Coordinates of C-alpha atoms in Angstrom, one line a residue:
M1 CA 0.0 0.0 0.0
A2 CA 1.4 3.4 -1.0
D3 CA 2.2 5.9 1.7
P4 CA -0.3 8.8 1.2
L5 CA 2.3 11.3 2.4
L6 CA 4.8 10.6 -0.3
F7 CA 4.7 10.8 -4.1
N8 CA 4.6 7.4 -5.7
P9 CA 4.2 7.2 -9.5
R10 CA 2.4 3.9 -9.2
A11 CA -0.4 5.4 -7.1
Y12 CA -0.4 9.1 -8.0
D13 CA -3.9 10.5 -8.7
P14 CA -4.0 14.3 -8.5
A15 CA -7.8 14.3 -8.3
H16 CA -7.8 17.8 -6.9
F17 CA -6.7 19.3 -10.2
D18 CA -8.8 19.8 -13.4
P19 CA -8.8 17.1 -16.1
E20 CA -6.1 18.7 -18.4
T21 CA -3.7 19.3 -15.5
R22 CA -4.2 15.7 -14.4
R23 CA -3.6 14.5 -18.0
L24 CA -0.4 16.4 -18.3
L25 CA 1.0 15.4 -14.9
R26 CA 0.2 11.8 -15.7
A27 CA 1.7 12.0 -19.2
T28 CA 4.9 13.4 -17.7
I29 CA 5.2 10.6 -15.3
D30 CA 4.5 8.0 -18.0
W31 CA 7.1 9.6 -20.2
F32 CA 9.8 9.1 -17.6
E33 CA 8.6 5.7 -16.6
D34 CA 8.6 4.5 -20.2
R35 CA 12.1 5.9 -20.6
G36 CA 13.2 3.8 -17.8
K37 CA 15.8 4.1 -15.0
R38 CA 18.8 2.9 -17.1
R39 CA 18.3 5.5 -19.8
I40 CA 17.7 8.3 -17.3
I41 CA 20.9 7.5 -15.4
E42 CA 22.9 7.1 -18.6
D43 CA 21.6 10.5 -19.9
Y44 CA 22.7 12.0 -16.6
R45 CA 26.2 10.3 -16.7
S46 CA 26.8 11.3 -20.3
R47 CA 25.7 14.9 -19.9
A48 CA 23.3 14.6 -22.8
W49 CA 21.2 17.7 -23.7
L50 CA 17.5 17.2 -23.0
G51 CA 16.3 17.3 -26.5
D52 CA 14.0 14.3 -26.2
F53 CA 12.4 15.7 -23.1
L54 CA 11.8 19.1 -24.7
E55 CA 10.3 17.4 -27.7
F56 CA 7.9 15.7 -25.4
S57 CA 7.1 18.9 -23.6
A58 CA 6.5 20.7 -26.9
K59 CA 4.2 17.9 -28.2
E60 CA 2.1 17.9 -25.1
G61 CA 2.1 21.7 -24.7
L62 CA 3.4 21.2 -21.2
F63 CA 5.4 24.4 -20.6
A64 CA 2.9 26.5 -22.6
T65 CA -0.1 25.3 -20.5
F66 CA 1.6 25.6 -17.2
L67 CA 3.6 28.8 -17.7
T68 CA 1.4 31.1 -19.7
P69 CA -0.7 33.4 -17.6
A70 CA -4.4 33.6 -18.5
S71 CA -3.9 37.2 -19.7
A72 CA -1.4 36.0 -22.4
T73 CA -3.1 32.9 -23.8
D74 CA -6.3 31.7 -25.4
R75 CA -5.7 28.2 -24.1
E76 CA -8.7 27.1 -22.0
D77 CA -6.4 25.5 -19.4
G78 CA -3.6 28.0 -19.7
R79 CA -2.8 29.9 -16.4
W80 CA -0.1 30.5 -13.9
D81 CA -1.2 28.2 -11.1
T82 CA 1.4 27.9 -8.3
A83 CA -0.2 24.7 -7.0
R84 CA 0.1 22.7 -10.2
I85 CA 3.6 24.2 -10.9
A86 CA 4.6 22.9 -7.5
A87 CA 3.3 19.5 -8.4
L88 CA 5.3 19.4 -11.6
N89 CA 8.4 20.6 -9.8
E90 CA 8.1 17.5 -7.5
I91 CA 7.8 15.2 -10.4
F92 CA 10.8 16.6 -12.2
G93 CA 12.9 16.4 -9.1
F94 CA 11.8 12.8 -8.6
Y95 CA 13.2 11.8 -12.0
G96 CA 16.2 14.1 -12.3
L97 CA 17.1 17.6 -11.5
D98 CA 18.4 18.3 -15.0
Y99 CA 14.8 18.2 -16.3
W100 CA 13.6 20.4 -13.6
Y101 CA 16.5 22.9 -14.3
A102 CA 15.5 23.5 -17.9
W103 CA 11.9 24.2 -16.7
Q104 CA 13.0 26.3 -13.7
V105 CA 15.2 28.7 -15.7
T106 CA 12.4 29.0 -18.2
I107 CA 10.2 30.3 -15.4
L108 CA 12.9 32.8 -14.5
G109 CA 13.3 33.9 -18.1
L110 CA 9.6 34.5 -18.3
G111 CA 9.3 36.5 -15.1
P112 CA 10.4 39.9 -16.6
V113 CA 8.3 39.3 -19.7
W114 CA 5.0 38.6 -17.8
Q115 CA 5.7 41.6 -15.6
S116 CA 6.2 43.8 -18.7
D117 CA 3.7 46.1 -20.4
N118 CA 5.4 45.4 -23.7
A119 CA 2.6 43.6 -25.6
A120 CA 4.8 42.6 -28.5
A121 CA 7.3 40.9 -26.2
R122 CA 4.5 39.2 -24.3
D123 CA 3.0 37.9 -27.6
R124 CA 6.4 36.7 -28.8
A125 CA 6.9 34.8 -25.5
A126 CA 3.5 33.2 -25.7
E127 CA 4.1 32.1 -29.2
L128 CA 7.6 30.7 -28.4
L129 CA 6.1 28.7 -25.5
S130 CA 3.5 27.3 -27.8
Q131 CA 6.3 26.1 -30.1
G132 CA 8.0 24.3 -27.2
E133 CA 10.9 26.8 -26.8
V134 CA 12.8 27.3 -23.5
F135 CA 13.7 30.6 -21.9
A136 CA 16.7 32.0 -19.9
F137 CA 17.3 34.7 -17.3
G138 CA 20.4 36.8 -18.0
L139 CA 21.0 38.4 -14.7
S140 CA 24.3 37.2 -13.1
E141 CA 27.8 38.1 -14.3
K142 CA 31.2 36.4 -13.8
A143 CA 32.7 39.4 -12.0
H144 CA 29.7 40.4 -9.9
G145 CA 27.5 37.4 -9.5
A146 CA 23.9 38.5 -9.0
D147 CA 25.0 42.0 -7.8
I148 CA 22.8 43.8 -10.2
Y149 CA 24.0 47.2 -8.9
S150 CA 27.3 46.5 -10.7
T151 CA 26.1 45.1 -14.0
D152 CA 28.6 45.5 -16.9
M153 CA 26.0 44.7 -19.6
L154 CA 26.0 48.1 -21.4
L155 CA 23.4 49.5 -23.7
A156 CA 24.7 52.3 -25.9
P157 CA 22.1 54.4 -27.8
D158 CA 22.2 53.6 -31.6
G159 CA 20.9 57.0 -32.7
D160 CA 17.6 55.6 -34.0
G161 CA 15.8 55.2 -30.7
G162 CA 17.3 51.8 -29.9
F163 CA 20.5 50.5 -28.3
L164 CA 23.4 48.3 -29.0
A165 CA 24.1 45.9 -26.1
T166 CA 27.6 44.7 -25.3
G167 CA 28.7 42.6 -22.4
S168 CA 28.7 39.1 -21.0
K169 CA 26.5 37.1 -18.6
Y170 CA 27.6 34.0 -16.6
Y171 CA 25.8 31.1 -15.1
I172 CA 22.8 31.5 -17.3
G173 CA 20.7 28.3 -17.6
N174 CA 19.3 27.4 -21.1
G175 CA 21.6 30.0 -22.6
N176 CA 22.5 27.6 -25.4
A177 CA 18.9 27.2 -26.7
A178 CA 16.6 29.9 -25.4
G179 CA 14.2 31.4 -27.8
L180 CA 14.1 34.4 -25.5
V181 CA 16.7 35.5 -22.9
S182 CA 15.6 38.2 -20.5
V183 CA 18.8 40.2 -20.0
F184 CA 19.5 42.8 -17.4
G185 CA 21.8 45.8 -18.2
R186 CA 22.3 49.5 -17.9
R187 CA 22.4 52.4 -20.3
T188 CA 25.7 54.2 -21.0
D189 CA 23.9 57.6 -21.3
V190 CA 22.0 57.5 -18.0
E191 CA 23.5 57.4 -14.5
G192 CA 22.1 55.6 -11.5
P193 CA 19.0 53.4 -11.2
D194 CA 17.2 55.2 -14.0
G195 CA 19.6 53.7 -16.4
Y196 CA 18.6 50.0 -15.7
V197 CA 17.1 48.1 -18.6
F198 CA 15.6 44.6 -18.9
F199 CA 15.5 43.5 -22.6
A200 CA 14.7 40.4 -24.6
A201 CA 17.4 38.7 -26.6
D202 CA 17.5 35.7 -28.9
S203 CA 20.2 33.1 -28.5
R204 CA 20.2 32.4 -32.2
H205 CA 21.0 36.0 -33.2
P206 CA 24.4 36.5 -34.8
A207 CA 25.4 39.1 -32.2
Y208 CA 24.7 36.6 -29.4
H209 CA 27.9 34.5 -28.8
L210 CA 27.7 31.3 -26.7
V211 CA 31.0 30.9 -24.9
K212 CA 30.6 27.6 -23.0
N213 CA 28.7 25.5 -20.5
V214 CA 30.3 26.4 -17.2
V215 CA 29.3 23.2 -15.5
D216 CA 29.9 19.5 -16.3
S217 CA 26.3 18.5 -16.6
S218 CA 23.3 18.1 -18.9
K219 CA 22.2 21.4 -17.4
Y220 CA 23.4 24.0 -19.9
V221 CA 24.5 26.7 -17.5
S222 CA 26.0 29.1 -20.0
E223 CA 28.4 31.9 -20.4
F224 CA 27.3 34.1 -23.3
R225 CA 28.4 37.4 -24.7
L226 CA 26.5 40.1 -26.6
D227 CA 28.6 42.1 -29.1
G228 CA 26.6 45.1 -30.4
Y229 CA 23.3 43.2 -30.1
P230 CA 20.5 45.4 -31.5
V231 CA 17.8 46.2 -28.9
G232 CA 14.7 47.8 -30.4
P233 CA 11.5 49.1 -28.7
D234 CA 9.8 45.8 -29.0
D235 CA 12.7 44.2 -27.1
V236 CA 12.7 46.5 -24.1
L237 CA 10.8 44.9 -21.1
H238 CA 11.5 47.4 -18.3
T239 CA 13.5 50.5 -17.7
G240 CA 14.8 52.3 -14.6
R241 CA 13.7 51.2 -11.2
A242 CA 11.1 49.0 -12.7
A243 CA 13.9 46.9 -14.2
F244 CA 15.5 46.5 -10.8
D245 CA 12.1 45.5 -9.3
A246 CA 11.4 43.0 -12.1
A247 CA 14.7 41.2 -11.3
L248 CA 13.9 40.8 -7.6
N249 CA 10.2 40.0 -8.2
T250 CA 11.2 37.3 -10.7
V251 CA 13.4 35.7 -8.2
N252 CA 10.5 35.8 -5.7
V253 CA 8.5 33.7 -8.2
G254 CA 11.2 31.4 -9.3
K255 CA 12.9 30.8 -6.0
F256 CA 9.8 29.0 -4.7
N257 CA 10.3 26.2 -7.1
L258 CA 13.5 24.9 -5.4
C259 CA 11.6 23.4 -2.4
T260 CA 9.4 21.0 -4.3
A261 CA 12.3 19.9 -6.5
S262 CA 14.2 19.0 -3.3
I263 CA 11.1 17.1 -2.1
G264 CA 11.0 15.0 -5.3
I265 CA 14.7 14.1 -5.1
C266 CA 14.3 13.0 -1.5
E267 CA 11.2 10.9 -2.2
H268 CA 12.9 8.8 -4.9
A269 CA 16.0 8.4 -2.9
M270 CA 14.1 7.3 0.1
Y271 CA 12.4 4.5 -1.7
E272 CA 15.8 3.2 -2.9
A273 CA 17.4 3.7 0.5
V274 CA 14.8 1.9 2.6
T275 CA 14.4 -0.9 0.1
H276 CA 18.1 -1.5 0.1
A277 CA 18.6 -1.3 3.9
H278 CA 15.6 -3.5 4.7
N279 CA 16.7 -6.2 2.4
R280 CA 20.4 -6.2 3.3
V281 CA 21.4 -8.7 6.0
L282 CA 24.4 -8.0 8.3
Y283 CA 25.4 -10.3 11.2
G284 CA 22.3 -12.3 10.6
R285 CA 19.8 -9.4 10.8
P286 CA 18.3 -6.9 8.4
V287 CA 20.2 -3.6 8.5
T288 CA 16.9 -2.0 9.6
A289 CA 16.9 -4.0 12.8
F290 CA 19.7 -1.8 14.2
P291 CA 18.4 1.0 16.5
H292 CA 20.6 3.7 15.0
V293 CA 19.5 2.8 11.5
R294 CA 15.8 3.0 12.5
R295 CA 16.4 6.4 14.1
E296 CA 18.2 7.8 11.1
L297 CA 15.6 6.5 8.6
A298 CA 12.7 7.7 10.8
D299 CA 14.3 11.1 11.2
A300 CA 14.7 11.3 7.4
Y301 CA 11.1 10.3 6.9
V302 CA 9.6 12.9 9.2
R303 CA 11.9 15.6 8.0
L304 CA 10.7 14.9 4.5
V305 CA 7.1 14.9 5.6
G306 CA 7.7 18.3 7.2
M307 CA 9.2 19.6 4.0
K308 CA 6.1 18.7 2.1
L309 CA 3.7 20.1 4.7
F310 CA 5.5 23.4 4.8
S311 CA 5.8 23.8 1.1
D312 CA 2.2 22.8 0.4
R313 CA 1.0 25.4 2.9
A314 CA 3.3 28.1 1.5
V315 CA 1.5 27.6 -1.8
D316 CA -1.7 28.9 -0.3
Y317 CA -0.1 32.1 0.8
F318 CA 1.5 32.6 -2.6
R319 CA -1.8 32.2 -4.3
S320 CA -3.7 34.4 -1.9
A321 CA -1.1 37.2 -1.9
G322 CA -2.0 40.8 -2.9
P323 CA -0.9 44.4 -2.3
D324 CA -2.1 44.2 1.3
D325 CA -0.9 40.6 2.0
R326 CA 2.7 40.1 1.3
R327 CA 3.4 37.3 3.8
Y328 CA 4.7 35.2 0.9
L329 CA 7.9 37.3 1.0
L330 CA 8.8 35.5 4.2
F331 CA 7.6 32.0 3.3
N332 CA 9.4 32.3 -0.1
P333 CA 13.0 32.4 1.2
M334 CA 11.9 29.9 3.9
T335 CA 11.1 27.4 1.2
K336 CA 14.3 28.2 -0.6
M337 CA 16.5 28.0 2.4
K338 CA 14.9 25.9 5.1
V339 CA 13.2 23.2 2.9
T340 CA 16.2 22.7 0.7
T341 CA 18.7 22.4 3.6
E342 CA 16.2 19.9 5.2
G343 CA 16.6 18.0 1.9
E344 CA 20.3 17.8 2.4
K345 CA 19.8 16.4 5.9
V346 CA 17.3 13.8 4.6
I347 CA 19.8 12.6 2.0
D348 CA 22.7 12.6 4.5
L349 CA 20.7 10.5 7.0
M350 CA 19.8 7.9 4.4
W351 CA 23.4 7.9 3.0
D352 CA 24.7 7.1 6.5
V353 CA 22.6 4.0 6.4
I354 CA 23.2 2.8 2.9
A355 CA 26.9 3.8 2.8
A356 CA 28.7 2.6 -0.3
K357 CA 25.4 1.8 -2.1
G358 CA 24.9 5.5 -2.4
F359 CA 27.9 5.7 -4.8
E360 CA 26.8 3.0 -7.2
K361 CA 26.2 4.1 -10.8
D362 CA 23.0 2.2 -11.3
T363 CA 21.2 4.0 -8.5
Y364 CA 19.2 7.2 -8.5
F365 CA 20.7 7.9 -5.1
A366 CA 24.1 8.6 -6.6
Q367 CA 22.8 11.6 -8.5
A368 CA 20.4 12.6 -5.7
A369 CA 23.4 12.9 -3.3
V370 CA 25.1 15.3 -5.7
E371 CA 22.1 17.3 -6.9
I372 CA 20.5 17.9 -3.5
R373 CA 23.5 20.1 -2.7
S374 CA 22.8 22.6 -5.5
L375 CA 19.3 23.6 -4.4
P376 CA 20.2 25.7 -1.3
K377 CA 22.8 27.4 -3.4
L378 CA 20.7 28.5 -6.4
E379 CA 18.9 31.8 -6.5
G380 CA 21.0 33.1 -3.5
T381 CA 22.9 31.2 -0.9
V382 CA 21.6 30.0 2.5
H383 CA 23.2 33.0 4.1
V384 CA 21.6 35.5 1.8
N385 CA 18.2 34.0 2.5
L386 CA 18.7 33.8 6.2
A387 CA 19.6 37.4 6.3
L388 CA 16.4 38.2 4.3
I389 CA 14.3 36.1 6.7
L390 CA 15.6 38.1 9.7
K391 CA 14.0 41.3 8.3
F392 CA 10.6 39.8 9.2
M393 CA 11.5 38.4 12.7
R394 CA 10.2 41.1 15.0
N395 CA 6.9 41.7 13.2
H396 CA 6.3 38.0 12.9
L397 CA 7.0 37.0 16.5
L398 CA 5.9 40.1 18.4
D399 CA 3.5 42.2 16.4
P400 CA 0.8 40.1 14.6
A401 CA -1.9 41.6 12.5
G402 CA -5.4 40.5 11.7
Y403 CA -6.0 38.6 8.5
A404 CA -8.9 36.5 7.2
P405 CA -8.0 32.8 7.3
V406 CA -6.3 31.4 4.2
G407 CA -7.7 28.1 3.1
T408 CA -6.2 25.4 0.9
R409 CA -5.7 26.9 -2.6
L410 CA -6.0 24.1 -5.2
D411 CA -8.6 26.0 -7.4
A412 CA -7.9 26.5 -11.1
A413 CA -7.2 30.2 -10.8
D414 CA -4.5 32.4 -12.3
D415 CA -2.0 33.8 -9.8
A416 CA -1.9 37.1 -11.6
F417 CA -0.5 39.1 -8.6
L418 CA 2.8 37.4 -8.9
F419 CA 3.4 39.5 -12.0
R420 CA 2.3 42.8 -10.5
Q421 CA 4.1 42.7 -7.1
G422 CA 5.1 46.3 -7.4
P423 CA 8.3 47.9 -5.8
A424 CA 10.7 45.4 -4.3
R425 CA 11.1 47.2 -1.0
G426 CA 9.4 47.8 2.4
L427 CA 10.1 44.3 3.8
G428 CA 10.2 45.6 7.3
S429 CA 6.6 46.8 7.1
V430 CA 5.2 43.3 6.1
R431 CA 2.8 42.0 8.8
F432 CA 1.8 38.5 9.7
H433 CA -1.0 36.6 11.3
D434 CA -0.5 35.4 14.9
W435 CA 1.7 32.3 14.8
R436 CA 0.5 31.0 18.2
P437 CA -3.0 29.5 17.3
A438 CA -1.3 27.0 15.0
Y439 CA 0.7 25.7 18.0
D440 CA -2.3 26.0 20.4
A441 CA -4.3 23.7 18.2
Y442 CA -1.8 20.9 18.9
A443 CA -1.0 21.8 22.5
A444 CA -1.8 18.2 23.5
V445 CA 0.9 16.7 21.3
P446 CA 3.9 16.4 23.6
N447 CA 6.7 17.5 21.4
V448 CA 4.6 20.3 19.9
A449 CA 4.1 21.6 23.4
R450 CA 7.8 21.2 24.1
F451 CA 8.8 23.1 21.0
R452 CA 6.3 25.8 21.8
E453 CA 8.3 26.5 25.0
Q454 CA 11.3 27.1 22.8
A455 CA 9.3 29.4 20.4
D456 CA 8.1 31.4 23.4
A457 CA 11.7 31.6 24.6
L458 CA 12.7 33.1 21.2
C459 CA 10.1 35.8 21.7
D460 CA 11.7 36.6 25.0
F461 CA 15.1 36.8 23.3
V462 CA 13.9 39.3 20.7
A463 CA 12.1 41.4 23.3
R464 CA 14.7 41.3 26.0
V465 CA 18.2 40.5 24.7
A466 CA 18.0 41.1 21.0
P467 CA 21.2 41.8 19.1
D468 CA 22.6 45.2 19.9
E469 CA 24.0 47.7 17.3
R470 CA 27.4 46.0 17.3
Q471 CA 25.9 42.5 16.9
S472 CA 23.7 43.7 14.2
R473 CA 26.8 44.2 12.0
D474 CA 28.0 40.6 12.9
L475 CA 26.4 38.5 10.3
D476 CA 27.8 35.3 11.8
F477 CA 25.9 35.9 15.0
L478 CA 22.8 37.1 13.2
L479 CA 22.6 33.9 11.1
S480 CA 22.5 31.8 14.3
V481 CA 19.5 33.9 15.4
G482 CA 18.0 33.5 11.9
R483 CA 18.1 29.7 12.2
L484 CA 16.2 29.7 15.4
F485 CA 13.5 32.0 13.9
A486 CA 13.3 29.8 10.8
L487 CA 12.5 26.8 12.9
V488 CA 9.5 28.6 14.5
V489 CA 8.1 29.6 11.1
H490 CA 8.8 26.1 9.7
G491 CA 6.8 24.6 12.6
Q492 CA 4.0 27.1 12.2
L493 CA 3.2 26.2 8.6
I494 CA 3.7 22.5 9.2
L495 CA 1.0 22.7 12.0
E496 CA -1.4 24.7 9.8
Q497 CA -1.1 22.1 7.0
A498 CA -1.4 19.3 9.5
R499 CA -4.7 20.7 10.7
L500 CA -6.0 21.1 7.1
T501 CA -5.0 17.6 6.1
G502 CA -5.6 15.6 9.3
L503 CA -2.1 14.5 9.6
D504 CA -1.4 11.4 11.8
E505 CA -0.4 12.8 15.2
D506 CA 2.2 10.1 15.7
V507 CA 4.1 11.5 12.7
L508 CA 3.6 15.1 13.9
D509 CA 4.9 14.3 17.3
E510 CA 7.9 12.4 15.9
L511 CA 8.6 15.3 13.6
F512 CA 8.5 17.9 16.4
S513 CA 10.9 15.8 18.5
V514 CA 13.4 16.4 15.7
L515 CA 12.6 20.1 15.7
V516 CA 13.1 20.3 19.4
R517 CA 16.6 18.8 18.9
D518 CA 17.3 21.2 16.1
F519 CA 16.3 24.2 18.2
S520 CA 18.5 23.0 21.1
A521 CA 21.5 22.5 18.8
N522 CA 21.1 26.0 17.3
A523 CA 20.8 27.5 20.8
V524 CA 24.0 25.9 21.8
E525 CA 25.7 27.2 18.6
L526 CA 24.5 30.8 19.5
H527 CA 25.9 30.3 23.0
G528 CA 29.3 29.7 21.6
K529 CA 29.4 32.7 19.3
D530 CA 32.3 35.1 20.0
S531 CA 30.0 38.1 20.3
A532 CA 27.3 36.6 22.5
T533 CA 26.7 38.5 25.7
G534 CA 26.4 36.9 29.1
E535 CA 22.7 37.4 29.1
Q536 CA 22.4 35.8 25.6
Q537 CA 24.5 32.9 26.7
D538 CA 22.3 32.3 29.7
W539 CA 19.2 32.5 27.5
A540 CA 20.7 30.0 25.0
I541 CA 21.3 27.4 27.7
A542 CA 17.9 27.9 29.2
A543 CA 16.2 27.4 25.8
V544 CA 17.7 23.8 25.4
R545 CA 15.0 21.1 25.8
R546 CA 14.9 17.3 25.6
P547 CA 12.3 15.9 23.3
V548 CA 9.5 13.8 24.9
V549 CA 10.3 10.2 24.3
D550 CA 7.6 7.7 23.5
E551 CA 8.8 4.3 22.3
A552 CA 5.3 3.1 21.2
R553 CA 4.9 6.2 19.1
S554 CA 8.3 5.8 17.5
A555 CA 7.5 2.2 16.7
R556 CA 4.3 3.2 14.9
V557 CA 6.2 5.7 12.9
W558 CA 8.9 3.2 12.1
A559 CA 6.3 0.8 10.7
R560 CA 5.4 3.5 8.2
V561 CA 9.0 3.8 7.2
E562 CA 9.5 0.1 7.0
A563 CA 6.5 -0.2 4.6
L564 CA 8.4 1.9 2.0
S565 CA 10.6 -1.1 1.3
G566 CA 9.6 -2.3 -2.2
A567 CA 6.8 0.3 -2.4
Y568 CA 8.3 1.8 -5.6
E569 CA 11.2 0.9 -7.9
M570 CA 11.6 2.4 -11.3
A571 CA 11.6 -0.1 -14.1
L572 CA 14.9 -0.5 -16.0

């Protein structure tokens, strides 16, 4: 029997979606399953470009249906629907991150276009999508990374109302094949923010020079150079401050996709790991008979469930966002940072169990162990996202606002606000609903109650011994605080989704026993920071808690993990 909490291609039935969405999700799964494990692994090992996959996508209209907003298409089922985009992210991650990457950078490339008022560019993008083309996001540069203040992509006026663009971009996915590349640059004749420009380029144009793939992978992460590339009015997507905002708002949309890709990777790897461990005999016993193995696999399982619960709930806030509700701006870097680093922990726990098996070339796990590392490091590092999360801490913990409840958002609606987010500033003014009721609803669950003590302690920290002016310049210290805050937010959305879905309380209790341990470990880390004051050190030690142990509960959760043995194996 399939575990209802994990994706299993054999039992997958997304009945909550409309018929065309269900058909496309099922068709995608069937394409991978028909291709088979051996072919997918060989394509990964040989760094083959994804031509066959993109042909399938074009034939089915997959990208066009999922990635064209209703305002830009006549397709009956065309819309930008974060819930079904998340479902497809998970499927792509399950079968291979290379497939997901071509889709992900297409999403980023489309961001500045769908935010633009340039009708010609929007029509061109919709037509390219209908033809099965991919897109690219030309933001980062070799010398500056994603520091868009320092871009060296220069647009010189051509004397006829257009520009000639010259400069290079680095680490640009799909740069080898994109029908449209959204490129960020600055004018040579205008100083300051008013000189920013986002424009559309074509990778097939003679003035577009592909330099190389900067990674050894099927992912084509390009370096390209423009040499006097002509930019006309129909190519200009944004100018001035709007171009800057379009860059950041695009990352807000695209960054979210990393969490569900991480989930898909972990799910496939978990089926392999549990099946291998449970059927391997050492010293006359299955490997899964050893207590430390059971703990590691059970921890991996509940962490993975937590990743899914948080991400699913975050979808609801994305889809319900608006000018007066920007809570998604916290939950977005949370999915990017917290969920993806949880994915690394899940893989590491399983790898400790299966050991050398995790290196074997005929396993999915071998690529999962490599690819899971990339997700926390794409669209900004963990440190960048933790620093962003900290901007919301005081308002979230201490100053809640009133909001109407947000329900589960699986309706077939177009998430139009994501392309009219407005100026990318004012994060310190974003308000949140009270986090406490989510915890109150599960006060009878022992480890939720134990973790709530730690969350309340963090509120005391912020109110009484918050970082002073000197510590506010010490990013190393602040990141320790950010990890504690992230755990509280992580727990909150997990609990909200648990209530909406009726999650088994054994699983929830076991998951929160892990979060209690995580909070304690991070408190000890803060205690050891060079700049921690005496009061802060005392607070940190007082915030350490021991999880509530329940052997019967742990045994019931283990039975769920053990049942994953043989539950899914991809056909060769």
